[in-house]
mmCIF file of C-alpha atoms in Angstrom:
data_model
loop_
_atom_site.group_PDB
_atom_site.id
_atom_site.type_symbol
_atom_site.label_atom_id
_atom_site.label_comp_id
_atom_site.label_asym_id
_atom_site.label_seq_id
_atom_site.Cartn_x
_atom_site.Cartn_y
_atom_site.Cartn_z
ATOM 1 C CA MET A 1 -39.640 26.107 14.633
ATOM 2 C CA GLU A 2 -35.848 26.538 14.490
ATOM 3 C CA ASN A 3 -34.965 23.920 17.089
ATOM 4 C CA CYS A 4 -31.391 23.113 15.959
ATOM 5 C CA GLN A 5 -28.202 25.167 15.950
ATOM 6 C CA GLY A 6 -25.646 24.559 13.249
ATOM 7 C CA TRP A 7 -23.089 26.012 10.878
ATOM 8 C CA ALA A 8 -23.830 26.145 7.152
ATOM 9 C CA ALA A 9 -22.302 27.188 3.855
ATOM 10 C CA ARG A 10 -24.525 29.549 1.885
ATOM 11 C CA ASP A 11 -22.764 29.482 -1.493
ATOM 12 C CA PRO A 12 -19.847 27.841 -3.370
ATOM 13 C CA SER A 13 -17.296 29.927 -1.486
ATOM 14 C CA GLY A 14 -17.727 27.218 1.125
ATOM 15 C CA VAL A 15 -17.514 29.683 3.999
ATOM 16 C CA LEU A 16 -19.537 28.418 6.959
ATOM 17 C CA SER A 17 -21.332 30.566 9.519
ATOM 18 C CA PRO A 18 -23.972 30.083 12.232
ATOM 19 C CA TYR A 19 -27.348 28.845 11.019
ATOM 20 C CA LYS A 20 -30.544 27.796 12.766
ATOM 21 C CA PHE A 21 -32.970 25.283 11.283
ATOM 22 C CA ASN A 22 -35.633 22.782 12.228
ATOM 23 C CA ARG A 23 -35.192 19.048 12.791
ATOM 24 C CA ARG A 24 -38.258 16.796 12.618
ATOM 25 C CA GLU A 25 -39.800 15.420 15.767
ATOM 26 C CA PRO A 26 -38.822 11.775 16.348
ATOM 27 C CA ARG A 27 -41.096 9.256 14.650
ATOM 28 C CA ASN A 28 -41.930 5.859 16.116
ATOM 29 C CA ASP A 29 -38.723 4.309 14.742
ATOM 30 C CA ASP A 30 -36.442 7.333 15.217
ATOM 31 C CA VAL A 31 -33.664 8.148 17.632
ATOM 32 C CA SER A 32 -32.913 11.739 18.645
ATOM 33 C CA ILE A 33 -29.252 12.388 19.398
ATOM 34 C CA LYS A 34 -27.536 15.290 21.131
ATOM 35 C CA ILE A 35 -24.333 15.534 19.113
ATOM 36 C CA SER A 36 -21.108 15.669 21.115
ATOM 37 C CA HIS A 37 -18.521 15.439 18.316
ATOM 38 C CA ALA A 38 -18.362 15.541 14.522
ATOM 39 C CA GLY A 39 -15.422 14.500 12.374
ATOM 40 C CA VAL A 40 -14.285 16.669 9.471
ATOM 41 C CA CYS A 41 -14.098 14.725 6.201
ATOM 42 C CA TYR A 42 -12.814 15.915 2.814
ATOM 43 C CA ALA A 43 -16.382 15.377 1.605
ATOM 44 C CA ASP A 44 -17.242 18.443 3.679
ATOM 45 C CA VAL A 45 -14.848 20.480 1.538
ATOM 46 C CA HIS A 46 -16.242 19.077 -1.710
ATOM 47 C CA TRP A 47 -19.898 19.761 -1.001
ATOM 48 C CA THR A 48 -19.589 23.084 0.801
ATOM 49 C CA ARG A 49 -17.632 24.310 -2.243
ATOM 50 C CA ASN A 50 -19.942 22.669 -4.813
ATOM 51 C CA SER A 51 -17.153 20.562 -6.334
ATOM 52 C CA PHE A 52 -19.672 18.233 -7.986
ATOM 53 C CA GLY A 53 -22.222 20.841 -9.012
ATOM 54 C CA ASP A 54 -25.044 19.439 -6.872
ATOM 55 C CA SER A 55 -24.727 21.324 -3.574
ATOM 56 C CA LYS A 56 -27.985 22.563 -2.097
ATOM 57 C CA TYR A 57 -27.596 25.673 0.057
ATOM 58 C CA PRO A 58 -27.763 26.413 2.915
ATOM 59 C CA LEU A 59 -25.651 23.278 3.413
ATOM 60 C CA VAL A 60 -24.829 21.830 6.835
ATOM 61 C CA PRO A 61 -22.032 19.251 6.352
ATOM 62 C CA GLY A 62 -20.736 16.478 8.587
ATOM 63 C CA HIS A 63 -21.191 12.701 8.332
ATOM 64 C CA GLU A 64 -18.985 11.455 11.167
ATOM 65 C CA ILE A 65 -21.351 12.002 14.075
ATOM 66 C CA VAL A 66 -21.403 10.779 17.665
ATOM 67 C CA GLY A 67 -23.503 11.777 20.598
ATOM 68 C CA VAL A 68 -25.942 10.761 23.320
ATOM 69 C CA VAL A 69 -29.491 9.497 22.803
ATOM 70 C CA THR A 70 -32.008 11.943 24.261
ATOM 71 C CA GLU A 71 -35.260 10.452 22.951
ATOM 72 C CA VAL A 72 -36.439 7.250 21.236
ATOM 73 C CA GLY A 73 -39.626 6.465 19.343
ATOM 74 C CA CYS A 74 -42.086 3.966 20.752
ATOM 75 C CA ASP A 75 -41.017 1.242 18.300
ATOM 76 C CA VAL A 76 -37.269 1.598 18.898
ATOM 77 C CA ALA A 77 -35.837 -1.544 20.486
ATOM 78 C CA ARG A 78 -32.060 -1.222 20.079
ATOM 79 C CA PHE A 79 -31.404 2.030 21.952
ATOM 80 C CA LYS A 80 -32.384 3.838 25.099
ATOM 81 C CA VAL A 81 -31.936 7.342 26.450
ATOM 82 C CA GLY A 82 -28.335 7.875 27.539
ATOM 83 C CA ASP A 83 -26.734 5.480 25.047
ATOM 84 C CA HIS A 84 -23.633 6.625 23.190
ATOM 85 C CA VAL A 85 -24.272 6.258 19.447
ATOM 86 C CA GLY A 86 -22.838 7.179 16.086
ATOM 87 C CA VAL A 87 -24.228 8.091 12.669
ATOM 88 C CA GLY A 88 -22.233 7.797 9.468
ATOM 89 C CA VAL A 89 -22.510 8.661 5.795
ATOM 90 C CA TYR A 90 -26.204 7.856 5.273
ATOM 91 C CA VAL A 91 -29.409 8.171 7.268
ATOM 92 C CA ASP A 92 -31.898 6.175 5.198
ATOM 93 C CA SER A 93 -32.254 3.697 2.328
ATOM 94 C CA CYS A 94 -35.026 1.738 0.644
ATOM 95 C CA ARG A 95 -34.571 -1.242 3.022
ATOM 96 C CA ASP A 96 -35.862 -3.772 0.498
ATOM 97 C CA CYS A 97 -33.389 -3.987 -2.416
ATOM 98 C CA GLU A 98 -30.855 -6.813 -2.687
ATOM 99 C CA TYR A 99 -28.119 -4.706 -1.054
ATOM 100 C CA CYS A 100 -30.232 -3.386 1.809
ATOM 101 C CA ASP A 101 -31.345 -6.976 2.462
ATOM 102 C CA VAL A 102 -27.738 -7.939 3.249
ATOM 103 C CA ARG A 103 -27.039 -4.667 5.091
ATOM 104 C CA ARG A 104 -24.815 -3.164 2.386
ATOM 105 C CA GLU A 105 -27.015 -0.080 2.322
ATOM 106 C CA ILE A 106 -24.327 2.150 0.840
ATOM 107 C CA TYR A 107 -25.121 0.455 -2.509
ATOM 108 C CA CYS A 108 -28.907 0.848 -2.141
ATOM 109 C CA GLN A 109 -30.497 0.768 -5.605
ATOM 110 C CA LYS A 110 -33.724 2.596 -4.850
ATOM 111 C CA GLY A 111 -33.062 5.545 -2.607
ATOM 112 C CA LEU A 112 -29.972 6.026 -0.464
ATOM 113 C CA VAL A 113 -30.332 9.173 1.641
ATOM 114 C CA THR A 114 -26.970 10.615 2.640
ATOM 115 C CA THR A 115 -26.491 12.434 5.920
ATOM 116 C CA PHE A 116 -26.310 15.871 4.335
ATOM 117 C CA ASN A 117 -27.213 17.508 1.007
ATOM 118 C CA SER A 118 -29.618 14.703 0.098
ATOM 119 C CA LEU A 119 -33.341 14.660 -0.626
ATOM 120 C CA ASP A 120 -35.011 12.944 2.317
ATOM 121 C CA LYS A 121 -38.197 10.925 1.998
ATOM 122 C CA ASP A 122 -40.240 13.774 3.488
ATOM 123 C CA GLY A 123 -39.060 16.180 0.787
ATOM 124 C CA THR A 124 -36.582 18.088 2.946
ATOM 125 C CA ILE A 125 -32.829 18.322 2.383
ATOM 126 C CA THR A 126 -30.755 16.466 4.964
ATOM 127 C CA LYS A 127 -28.422 18.446 7.188
ATOM 128 C CA GLY A 128 -25.381 16.927 8.803
ATOM 129 C CA GLY A 129 -23.424 16.827 12.005
ATOM 130 C CA TYR A 130 -22.130 20.386 12.222
ATOM 131 C CA SER A 131 -25.165 20.902 14.431
ATOM 132 C CA SER A 132 -26.461 20.504 17.947
ATOM 133 C CA HIS A 133 -28.668 17.440 17.411
ATOM 134 C CA ILE A 134 -29.918 15.024 14.773
ATOM 135 C CA VAL A 135 -32.924 12.710 14.370
ATOM 136 C CA VAL A 136 -32.302 9.406 12.565
ATOM 137 C CA HIS A 137 -34.084 6.102 11.947
ATOM 138 C CA GLU A 138 -32.681 3.554 14.413
ATOM 139 C CA ARG A 139 -31.336 1.283 11.635
ATOM 140 C CA TYR A 140 -28.688 3.878 10.785
ATOM 141 C CA CYS A 141 -27.508 4.465 14.360
ATOM 142 C CA HIS A 142 -24.660 2.473 15.868
ATOM 143 C CA LYS A 143 -23.875 1.799 19.509
ATOM 144 C CA ILE A 144 -20.532 3.157 20.667
ATOM 145 C CA PRO A 145 -19.158 0.761 23.303
ATOM 146 C CA ASP A 146 -18.744 1.976 26.858
ATOM 147 C CA GLY A 147 -15.304 3.434 27.415
ATOM 148 C CA TYR A 148 -14.561 4.203 23.767
ATOM 149 C CA PRO A 149 -13.709 7.934 23.616
ATOM 150 C CA MET A 150 -16.409 9.834 21.762
ATOM 151 C CA GLU A 151 -13.963 12.186 20.063
ATOM 152 C CA LYS A 152 -12.106 9.151 18.713
ATOM 153 C CA ALA A 153 -15.266 7.359 17.637
ATOM 154 C CA ALA A 154 -16.456 10.072 15.248
ATOM 155 C CA PRO A 155 -13.849 9.566 12.451
ATOM 156 C CA MET A 156 -14.450 5.826 12.479
ATOM 157 C CA LEU A 157 -17.911 6.378 10.948
ATOM 158 C CA CYS A 158 -16.357 7.352 7.597
ATOM 159 C CA ALA A 159 -12.549 7.336 7.567
ATOM 160 C CA GLY A 160 -12.252 4.110 9.533
ATOM 161 C CA LEU A 161 -15.095 2.320 7.778
ATOM 162 C CA THR A 162 -13.889 3.307 4.304
ATOM 163 C CA VAL A 163 -10.671 1.323 4.705
ATOM 164 C CA TYR A 164 -11.910 -1.406 7.058
ATOM 165 C CA THR A 165 -14.666 -2.593 4.719
ATOM 166 C CA PRO A 166 -12.495 -3.465 1.683
ATOM 167 C CA MET A 167 -9.766 -4.875 3.909
ATOM 168 C CA ILE A 168 -12.221 -7.421 5.305
ATOM 169 C CA LYS A 169 -13.986 -8.049 1.992
ATOM 170 C CA HIS A 170 -10.699 -8.827 0.212
ATOM 171 C CA ASN A 171 -9.198 -10.896 3.045
ATOM 172 C CA MET A 172 -6.459 -8.435 3.927
ATOM 173 C CA ASN A 173 -6.789 -9.505 7.550
ATOM 174 C CA GLN A 174 -4.492 -12.496 7.075
ATOM 175 C CA PRO A 175 -1.495 -12.347 9.442
ATOM 176 C CA GLY A 176 1.861 -12.180 7.697
ATOM 177 C CA LYS A 177 0.626 -10.659 4.450
ATOM 178 C CA SER A 178 2.311 -7.532 3.081
ATOM 179 C CA LEU A 179 0.145 -4.413 2.823
ATOM 180 C CA GLY A 180 0.989 -1.162 1.077
ATOM 181 C CA VAL A 181 -0.824 2.052 2.034
ATOM 182 C CA ILE A 182 -0.717 4.949 -0.429
ATOM 183 C CA GLY A 183 -1.240 8.262 1.335
ATOM 184 C CA LEU A 184 -1.020 9.034 5.039
ATOM 185 C CA GLY A 185 -4.023 11.182 5.833
ATOM 186 C CA GLY A 186 -7.266 10.458 7.646
ATOM 187 C CA LEU A 187 -7.929 7.248 5.710
ATOM 188 C CA GLY A 188 -4.316 6.173 5.273
ATOM 189 C CA HIS A 189 -3.372 6.319 8.924
ATOM 190 C CA MET A 190 -6.386 4.146 9.776
ATOM 191 C CA ALA A 191 -5.379 1.618 7.099
ATOM 192 C CA VAL A 192 -1.962 1.406 8.784
ATOM 193 C CA LYS A 193 -3.562 0.843 12.200
ATOM 194 C CA PHE A 194 -5.897 -1.851 10.877
ATOM 195 C CA GLY A 195 -3.061 -3.515 8.989
ATOM 196 C CA LYS A 196 -0.932 -3.755 12.107
ATOM 197 C CA ALA A 197 -3.891 -5.082 14.104
ATOM 198 C CA PHE A 198 -4.413 -7.767 11.443
ATOM 199 C CA GLY A 199 -0.767 -8.817 11.695
ATOM 200 C CA SER A 200 0.268 -7.448 8.302
ATOM 201 C CA LYS A 201 3.683 -6.175 7.306
ATOM 202 C CA VAL A 202 2.776 -2.580 6.484
ATOM 203 C CA THR A 203 4.576 -0.334 4.008
ATOM 204 C CA VAL A 204 3.554 3.330 3.758
ATOM 205 C CA ILE A 205 4.017 4.876 0.303
ATOM 206 C CA SER A 206 4.043 8.662 0.190
ATOM 207 C CA THR A 207 5.180 11.570 -1.967
ATOM 208 C CA SER A 208 6.492 13.339 1.149
ATOM 209 C CA GLU A 209 9.715 12.369 2.915
ATOM 210 C CA SER A 210 8.436 14.222 5.986
ATOM 211 C CA LYS A 211 5.941 11.376 6.526
ATOM 212 C CA ARG A 212 8.665 8.762 7.060
ATOM 213 C CA GLU A 213 9.249 9.345 10.766
ATOM 214 C CA GLU A 214 5.582 9.511 11.714
ATOM 215 C CA ALA A 215 4.726 6.456 9.590
ATOM 216 C CA ILE A 216 7.308 4.271 11.301
ATOM 217 C CA SER A 217 7.737 5.765 14.771
ATOM 218 C CA LEU A 218 4.229 7.055 15.453
ATOM 219 C CA LEU A 219 2.019 4.604 13.545
ATOM 220 C CA GLY A 220 4.243 1.531 13.624
ATOM 221 C CA ALA A 221 4.600 0.903 9.897
ATOM 222 C CA ASP A 222 7.333 -1.584 9.016
ATOM 223 C CA LYS A 223 8.628 0.233 5.942
ATOM 224 C CA PHE A 224 8.353 3.569 4.147
ATOM 225 C CA ILE A 225 8.757 4.240 0.436
ATOM 226 C CA LEU A 226 9.173 7.713 -1.021
ATOM 227 C CA SER A 227 7.252 7.300 -4.260
ATOM 228 C CA LYS A 228 9.229 10.068 -5.986
ATOM 229 C CA ASP A 229 12.450 8.091 -5.473
ATOM 230 C CA SER A 230 12.802 5.687 -8.399
ATOM 231 C CA ASP A 231 15.396 3.572 -6.568
ATOM 232 C CA GLN A 232 13.128 3.054 -3.555
ATOM 233 C CA MET A 233 10.231 2.142 -5.838
ATOM 234 C CA ALA A 234 12.367 -0.243 -7.876
ATOM 235 C CA SER A 235 13.549 -2.021 -4.739
ATOM 236 C CA ALA A 236 9.929 -2.788 -3.782
ATOM 237 C CA VAL A 237 8.704 -4.205 -7.107
ATOM 238 C CA LYS A 238 6.569 -7.350 -6.612
ATOM 239 C CA SER A 239 6.821 -7.132 -2.816
ATOM 240 C CA LEU A 240 3.218 -6.465 -1.738
ATOM 241 C CA ASP A 241 0.172 -8.719 -1.518
ATOM 242 C CA PHE A 242 -2.257 -5.814 -1.177
ATOM 243 C CA ILE A 243 -2.369 -2.056 -1.640
ATOM 244 C CA ILE A 244 -4.933 0.356 -0.235
ATOM 245 C CA ASP A 245 -4.837 3.557 -2.298
ATOM 246 C CA THR A 246 -6.249 6.418 -0.222
ATOM 247 C CA ALA A 247 -4.920 9.271 -2.391
ATOM 248 C CA SER A 248 -7.634 11.474 -3.876
ATOM 249 C CA GLY A 249 -5.325 13.670 -5.933
ATOM 250 C CA ASP A 250 -4.507 12.667 -9.498
ATOM 251 C CA HIS A 251 -1.572 10.276 -9.675
ATOM 252 C CA GLN A 252 -0.069 7.558 -11.826
ATOM 253 C CA PHE A 253 -1.178 4.004 -11.175
ATOM 254 C CA ASP A 254 1.308 1.842 -13.066
ATOM 255 C CA PRO A 255 4.252 2.522 -10.719
ATOM 256 C CA TYR A 256 2.152 1.422 -7.741
ATOM 257 C CA LEU A 257 0.692 -1.618 -9.479
ATOM 258 C CA SER A 258 4.255 -2.798 -10.185
ATOM 259 C CA LEU A 259 4.753 -3.150 -6.429
ATOM 260 C CA LEU A 260 2.155 -5.928 -6.265
ATOM 261 C CA LYS A 261 3.101 -9.569 -6.338
ATOM 262 C CA VAL A 262 1.547 -11.918 -8.873
ATOM 263 C CA ASP A 263 -2.197 -12.117 -8.048
ATOM 264 C CA GLY A 264 -1.866 -8.959 -5.952
ATOM 265 C CA LEU A 265 -4.786 -6.605 -5.390
ATOM 266 C CA MET A 266 -5.051 -2.809 -5.231
ATOM 267 C CA VAL A 267 -8.197 -1.256 -3.751
ATOM 268 C CA LEU A 268 -9.003 2.361 -4.555
ATOM 269 C CA VAL A 269 -10.889 4.306 -1.883
ATOM 270 C CA GLY A 270 -9.933 7.821 -2.992
ATOM 271 C CA PHE A 271 -11.445 9.785 -5.864
ATOM 272 C CA PRO A 272 -8.874 10.938 -8.417
ATOM 273 C CA SER A 273 -10.420 12.473 -11.532
ATOM 274 C CA GLU A 274 -9.398 9.511 -13.711
ATOM 275 C CA ILE A 275 -7.596 6.170 -13.723
ATOM 276 C CA LYS A 276 -5.068 5.321 -16.419
ATOM 277 C CA ILE A 277 -3.324 1.964 -16.324
ATOM 278 C CA SER A 278 -1.363 -0.190 -18.728
ATOM 279 C CA PRO A 279 -2.917 -3.624 -19.370
ATOM 280 C CA ILE A 280 0.612 -5.008 -19.074
ATOM 281 C CA GLN A 281 0.645 -4.257 -15.330
ATOM 282 C CA LEU A 282 -2.568 -6.195 -14.846
ATOM 283 C CA ASN A 283 -2.297 -9.022 -17.354
ATOM 284 C CA PHE A 284 1.346 -10.005 -16.952
ATOM 285 C CA GLY A 285 1.076 -9.918 -13.180
ATOM 286 C CA SER A 286 -2.402 -11.404 -12.863
ATOM 287 C CA ARG A 287 -3.161 -8.343 -10.741
ATOM 288 C CA CYS A 288 -6.514 -6.814 -9.871
ATOM 289 C CA ILE A 289 -7.746 -3.320 -9.090
ATOM 290 C CA ALA A 290 -11.018 -2.739 -7.240
ATOM 291 C CA GLY A 291 -13.004 0.128 -5.766
ATOM 292 C CA SER A 292 -14.897 0.531 -2.521
ATOM 293 C CA ALA A 293 -17.198 3.084 -0.878
ATOM 294 C CA THR A 294 -17.481 3.120 2.929
ATOM 295 C CA GLY A 295 -19.669 0.232 4.142
ATOM 296 C CA GLY A 296 -23.054 -0.965 5.284
ATOM 297 C CA THR A 297 -24.548 -1.122 8.759
ATOM 298 C CA LYS A 298 -23.210 -4.643 9.274
ATOM 299 C CA ASP A 299 -19.656 -3.558 8.407
ATOM 300 C CA THR A 300 -19.992 -0.511 10.641
ATOM 301 C CA GLU A 301 -21.004 -2.468 13.721
ATOM 302 C CA GLU A 302 -18.288 -5.079 13.181
ATOM 303 C CA MET A 303 -15.653 -2.368 12.755
ATOM 304 C CA ILE A 304 -16.699 -0.506 15.901
ATOM 305 C CA ASP A 305 -16.574 -3.712 17.948
ATOM 306 C CA PHE A 306 -13.169 -4.623 16.463
ATOM 307 C CA CYS A 307 -11.755 -1.200 17.319
ATOM 308 C CA ALA A 308 -13.080 -1.309 20.861
ATOM 309 C CA LYS A 309 -11.722 -4.825 21.430
ATOM 310 C CA ASN A 310 -8.293 -4.002 19.994
ATOM 311 C CA LYS A 311 -8.069 -0.430 21.313
ATOM 312 C CA ILE A 312 -7.705 1.086 17.865
ATOM 313 C CA TYR A 313 -8.177 4.839 17.869
ATOM 314 C CA PRO A 314 -7.681 7.478 15.180
ATOM 315 C CA ASP A 315 -5.289 10.361 15.857
ATOM 316 C CA VAL A 316 -7.324 13.557 16.045
ATOM 317 C CA GLU A 317 -7.054 17.304 16.502
ATOM 318 C CA ILE A 318 -9.973 18.690 18.508
ATOM 319 C CA ILE A 319 -11.395 22.052 17.436
ATOM 320 C CA LYS A 320 -14.454 24.172 18.116
ATOM 321 C CA ILE A 321 -16.943 24.968 15.374
ATOM 322 C CA ASP A 322 -15.792 28.586 15.074
ATOM 323 C CA TYR A 323 -12.458 27.295 13.732
ATOM 324 C CA ILE A 324 -14.078 25.227 10.974
ATOM 325 C CA ASN A 325 -13.236 27.514 8.039
ATOM 326 C CA GLU A 326 -9.559 27.493 8.959
ATOM 327 C CA ALA A 327 -9.736 23.724 9.483
ATOM 328 C CA LEU A 328 -11.222 23.106 6.038
ATOM 329 C CA ASP A 329 -8.515 25.253 4.443
ATOM 330 C CA ARG A 330 -5.858 23.312 6.339
ATOM 331 C CA LEU A 331 -7.452 20.057 5.241
ATOM 332 C CA THR A 332 -7.025 21.041 1.576
ATOM 333 C CA LYS A 333 -3.305 21.448 2.305
ATOM 334 C CA ASN A 334 -3.021 18.115 4.155
ATOM 335 C CA ASP A 335 -2.177 20.089 7.288
ATOM 336 C CA VAL A 336 -3.775 17.849 9.909
ATOM 337 C CA ARG A 337 -2.621 14.778 11.837
ATOM 338 C CA TYR A 338 -4.871 13.052 10.996
ATOM 339 C CA ARG A 339 -8.494 14.057 11.459
ATOM 340 C CA PHE A 340 -10.114 17.219 12.710
ATOM 341 C CA VAL A 341 -12.935 16.560 15.163
ATOM 342 C CA ILE A 342 -15.326 19.305 16.205
ATOM 343 C CA ASP A 343 -16.282 19.406 19.886
ATOM 344 C CA ILE A 344 -19.935 20.158 19.184
ATOM 345 C CA GLU A 345 -21.001 20.068 22.816
ATOM 346 C CA LYS A 346 -18.597 22.848 23.810
ATOM 347 C CA SER A 347 -19.247 24.772 20.597
ATOM 348 C CA PHE A 348 -22.960 25.162 21.237
ATOM 349 C CA SER A 349 -23.006 25.248 25.035
#
């Protein structure tokens, strides 16, 4: 019955090791996918190490998944055997609430099923992309366009989508606008790439001077601000229309909000433990702060098509699955440029 190879954490140490388990047989509306690559997200660190107290072991992480369709159910109309497809943060939802109706399934009110560590509708616990194959309802699969590199496509299913969705929702795709990006990791570097593709003037804001060269020379940012330098911060006050805050570590918010113009907007996509702001920064600048969590199936498909059309690719470091414990440790130290991607096909061949 153990028809799938994977790697799993067995306890809150977060150490992963080989693990065999059973995937369901495809139902009429399912797609079976041989996984070729899986991106490594910080969520994988959180849940393998039980950061939120709800991890269910053995836990197979991974929610940036791409691969090749090997089987489709008899009612599947959108995919065929041989298609390149991707699967993101969730694999099911209620499909009839107000948010599912408009394909914003990430906000499903009645039963979002995440790709791993979630109670599925059949009573099993979902297991993610650190595995040889996955079976998913066709609604939550996304076509990867011909010619788009599979290893580059994987991080788009979470890292790319997490910044793309609020940028579109809040009209950050207006040419000539000024965009600030806080943090230059997996999410931040994609926000820079999207900003440049939208025609924005992009400023990277980081606590590390070592990021200056890569922000400007490698990613094409227009400016760089070292946030620990009070003079550099002061020189940028009221200069930005938008800010995408990708930093998950605890940090002050008021200094960054001061960089926004009147009516400026900051969107938070990271998960610091708390937010403390002075009402003065909001009220006297008519500024706004908003949050966002990945995106729905509609956003996902639009983002993938936009990336393919504009040749937008994440910067990745390819690894095999037997390096995953070292990779997760490096991820906690921000020692990756900018996303680890596991070559699943070679890992389990």
